[in-house]
Amino acid sequence: MMKPIVAVPADTRTLDGADWHAVQHQYVRAALNAAGVMAFIIPAFEKGYDTDAILDRVDGLLVSGSASNVHPSLYAAEARESDGPFDPARDATALPLIRRAIDRAIPLLAICRGIQELNVALGGSLASEIHEQEGIWDHRKPADVDRDGMYAIRQSVFVKEGSCIARIIGPGEVLVNSLHRQAIAKTAPRLQVEAIAEDGTIEAVSVIDAKAFAVGVQWHPEYWAETDKPSNQIFAAFGDAAREYAANKNVSMKVKA
Ligand SMILES: N[C@@H](CCC(=O)NCCCC(=O)O)C(=O)O
């Protein structure tokens, strides 16, 4: 069977004075080596895209993390200086892809910024600088360490019994990494909370009544996807869902032929 293809919306970046469309290697590596799928990077544009034309050609959607934040105007909030940096082209590309993938039962895995985009895309809101809230742990990436240190497994989250995530990695406590300043504030109506941190921060959701795999996690399973068992299980489950989608798509194309 051919390897499934998953769309990965890019960030916009300026490198060496030029504008780039970029996805960090850890996401495409985890897609290939832990999910067994090929990542096709989707350049970020504020307008001009045909979302269905993109989704017609893939078997899944992987929405990556990013240091940029979803623009507050997308959840009816005022944008403050501290809410940045922003990436409106990423927002404009990822949010419609998320909504249409759910509508079309195309498997979706949303990571960190991705879970925040999923929540906003379905009508939820976000809180910024959550570490400034009373009783909330500092979830930001550690400073003055190398990348392995930034993505170190260092936080307990608690997976709810009977949740989609529990069927993948088991219920109860799981150790994860943490690199975020924002988090879900108002959970979108179509999302169910699947895991929380010790301070109550929402760490995983799934789409209620989704017709396919549709999961978001606030942590970064991609980074240790080849060596950390829960991380690997999440990507393997996403890959299985993409393979099932691709097989069904091929069958329906043969029937039409
Ligand atoms: N910007 C959001 C989402 C955080 C996120 O995706 N983190 C990945 C970090 C990537 C990096 O800095 O290399 C937030 O801060 O909540």
mmCIF file of C-alpha atoms in Angstrom, residues 108-231:
data_model
loop_
_atom_site.group_PDB
_atom_site.id
_atom_site.type_symbol
_atom_site.label_atom_id
_atom_site.label_comp_id
_atom_site.label_asym_id
_atom_site.label_seq_id
_atom_site.Cartn_x
_atom_site.Cartn_y
_atom_site.Cartn_z
ATOM 1 C CA LEU A 108 -6.540 15.238 12.325
ATOM 2 C CA LEU A 109 -3.728 15.509 14.850
ATOM 3 C CA ALA A 110 -3.259 19.007 16.301
ATOM 4 C CA ILE A 111 -0.186 19.778 18.428
ATOM 5 C CA CYS A 112 0.394 22.719 20.772
ATOM 6 C CA ARG A 113 -0.465 25.733 18.579
ATOM 7 C CA GLY A 114 -2.501 23.176 16.698
ATOM 8 C CA ILE A 115 -4.799 22.359 19.647
ATOM 9 C CA GLN A 116 -5.244 26.090 20.170
ATOM 10 C CA GLU A 117 -6.165 26.521 16.494
ATOM 11 C CA LEU A 118 -8.561 23.560 16.753
ATOM 12 C CA ASN A 119 -10.280 25.156 19.730
ATOM 13 C CA VAL A 120 -10.554 28.559 18.030
ATOM 14 C CA ALA A 121 -11.647 27.027 14.720
ATOM 15 C CA LEU A 122 -14.615 25.389 16.508
ATOM 16 C CA GLY A 123 -15.593 28.482 18.497
ATOM 17 C CA GLY A 124 -13.496 28.379 21.646
ATOM 18 C CA SER A 125 -11.127 30.951 23.110
ATOM 19 C CA LEU A 126 -7.578 31.113 24.476
ATOM 20 C CA ALA A 127 -5.879 32.559 27.525
ATOM 21 C CA SER A 128 -2.458 34.205 27.180
ATOM 22 C CA GLU A 129 0.515 34.256 29.548
ATOM 23 C CA ILE A 130 -1.183 31.599 31.650
ATOM 24 C CA HIS A 131 1.802 31.421 34.039
ATOM 25 C CA GLU A 132 0.740 34.842 35.334
ATOM 26 C CA GLN A 133 -2.539 33.374 36.602
ATOM 27 C CA GLU A 134 -2.765 32.399 40.263
ATOM 28 C CA GLY A 135 -2.071 28.678 40.742
ATOM 29 C CA ILE A 136 -1.023 28.036 37.149
ATOM 30 C CA TRP A 137 2.307 26.339 36.602
ATOM 31 C CA ASP A 138 4.866 27.820 34.178
ATOM 32 C CA HIS A 139 4.290 25.808 30.996
ATOM 33 C CA ARG A 140 6.765 27.804 28.924
ATOM 34 C CA LYS A 141 9.774 26.189 27.314
ATOM 35 C CA PRO A 142 12.782 26.161 29.661
ATOM 36 C CA ALA A 143 15.362 28.878 28.956
ATOM 37 C CA ASP A 144 19.110 28.476 28.468
ATOM 38 C CA VAL A 145 18.988 24.836 27.477
ATOM 39 C CA ASP A 146 19.489 23.003 24.190
ATOM 40 C CA ARG A 147 16.523 21.767 22.164
ATOM 41 C CA ASP A 148 16.443 18.386 23.912
ATOM 42 C CA GLY A 149 16.280 20.340 27.160
ATOM 43 C CA MET A 150 13.485 22.562 25.831
ATOM 44 C CA TYR A 151 11.442 19.471 24.905
ATOM 45 C CA ALA A 152 12.367 17.465 28.004
ATOM 46 C CA ILE A 153 9.620 15.230 29.429
ATOM 47 C CA ARG A 154 8.869 17.027 32.686
ATOM 48 C CA GLN A 155 5.151 17.436 33.369
ATOM 49 C CA SER A 156 2.392 15.107 34.573
ATOM 50 C CA VAL A 157 -0.929 15.194 32.791
ATOM 51 C CA PHE A 158 -3.933 13.082 33.653
ATOM 52 C CA VAL A 159 -5.800 11.325 30.851
ATOM 53 C CA LYS A 160 -9.492 10.792 31.446
ATOM 54 C CA GLU A 161 -10.848 7.251 31.560
ATOM 55 C CA GLY A 162 -12.792 6.352 28.416
ATOM 56 C CA SER A 163 -11.348 9.200 26.327
ATOM 57 C CA CYS A 164 -9.954 8.853 22.794
ATOM 58 C CA ILE A 165 -6.486 9.561 24.125
ATOM 59 C CA ALA A 166 -6.987 6.911 26.824
ATOM 60 C CA ARG A 167 -7.672 4.356 24.103
ATOM 61 C CA ILE A 168 -4.300 5.261 22.581
ATOM 62 C CA ILE A 169 -1.959 5.740 25.565
ATOM 63 C CA GLY A 170 -4.073 4.529 28.476
ATOM 64 C CA PRO A 171 -5.895 6.500 31.190
ATOM 65 C CA GLY A 172 -4.297 8.165 34.178
ATOM 66 C CA GLU A 173 -0.971 9.901 34.590
ATOM 67 C CA VAL A 174 1.392 10.353 31.675
ATOM 68 C CA LEU A 175 4.611 12.362 31.542
ATOM 69 C CA VAL A 176 4.922 14.903 28.746
ATOM 70 C CA ASN A 177 6.871 18.002 27.750
ATOM 71 C CA SER A 178 5.551 21.544 27.884
ATOM 72 C CA LEU A 179 6.374 24.587 25.747
ATOM 73 C CA HIS A 180 3.473 27.009 25.689
ATOM 74 C CA ARG A 181 2.388 30.392 27.054
ATOM 75 C CA GLN A 182 -1.240 30.110 25.965
ATOM 76 C CA ALA A 183 -3.923 27.523 26.650
ATOM 77 C CA ILE A 184 -7.594 26.808 26.032
ATOM 78 C CA ALA A 185 -9.803 29.196 28.038
ATOM 79 C CA LYS A 186 -13.344 28.503 26.753
ATOM 80 C CA THR A 187 -13.522 25.015 25.294
ATOM 81 C CA ALA A 188 -15.272 24.916 21.925
ATOM 82 C CA PRO A 189 -18.726 23.259 22.046
ATOM 83 C CA ARG A 190 -17.663 20.342 19.843
ATOM 84 C CA LEU A 191 -14.578 19.504 21.898
ATOM 85 C CA GLN A 192 -14.330 17.233 24.906
ATOM 86 C CA VAL A 193 -11.485 17.647 27.348
ATOM 87 C CA GLU A 194 -9.408 14.481 27.453
ATOM 88 C CA ALA A 195 -6.456 15.336 29.663
ATOM 89 C CA ILE A 196 -5.551 18.033 32.152
ATOM 90 C CA ALA A 197 -2.394 19.114 33.969
ATOM 91 C CA GLU A 198 -2.085 19.207 37.753
ATOM 92 C CA ASP A 199 -2.951 22.927 37.672
ATOM 93 C CA GLY A 200 -6.094 22.301 35.602
ATOM 94 C CA THR A 201 -4.635 23.438 32.281
ATOM 95 C CA ILE A 202 -6.329 21.614 29.400
ATOM 96 C CA GLU A 203 -3.747 19.327 27.797
ATOM 97 C CA ALA A 204 -5.763 17.271 25.297
ATOM 98 C CA VAL A 205 -9.117 17.352 23.541
ATOM 99 C CA SER A 206 -11.018 15.359 20.954
ATOM 100 C CA VAL A 207 -13.847 16.316 18.631
ATOM 101 C CA ILE A 208 -17.223 15.085 19.898
ATOM 102 C CA ASP A 209 -18.946 12.762 17.396
ATOM 103 C CA ALA A 210 -15.994 12.991 15.014
ATOM 104 C CA LYS A 211 -16.280 10.536 12.130
ATOM 105 C CA ALA A 212 -12.501 10.006 12.184
ATOM 106 C CA PHE A 213 -9.454 10.466 14.411
ATOM 107 C CA ALA A 214 -9.625 14.090 15.602
ATOM 108 C CA VAL A 215 -7.350 14.798 18.544
ATOM 109 C CA GLY A 216 -5.449 17.791 19.876
ATOM 110 C CA VAL A 217 -2.648 17.773 22.442
ATOM 111 C CA GLN A 218 -1.000 20.738 24.109
ATOM 112 C CA TRP A 219 2.298 18.884 24.525
ATOM 113 C CA HIS A 220 4.769 17.786 21.844
ATOM 114 C CA PRO A 221 4.605 14.058 21.067
ATOM 115 C CA GLU A 222 6.496 14.622 17.801
ATOM 116 C CA TYR A 223 9.766 15.462 19.479
ATOM 117 C CA TRP A 224 10.353 12.050 21.127
ATOM 118 C CA ALA A 225 7.994 10.106 18.843
ATOM 119 C CA GLU A 226 10.610 7.448 18.058
ATOM 120 C CA THR A 227 11.684 6.787 21.659
ATOM 121 C CA ASP A 228 8.912 7.784 24.093
ATOM 122 C CA LYS A 229 6.112 5.205 24.176
ATOM 123 C CA PRO A 230 3.065 7.508 24.628
ATOM 124 C CA SER A 231 4.431 9.876 21.970
#
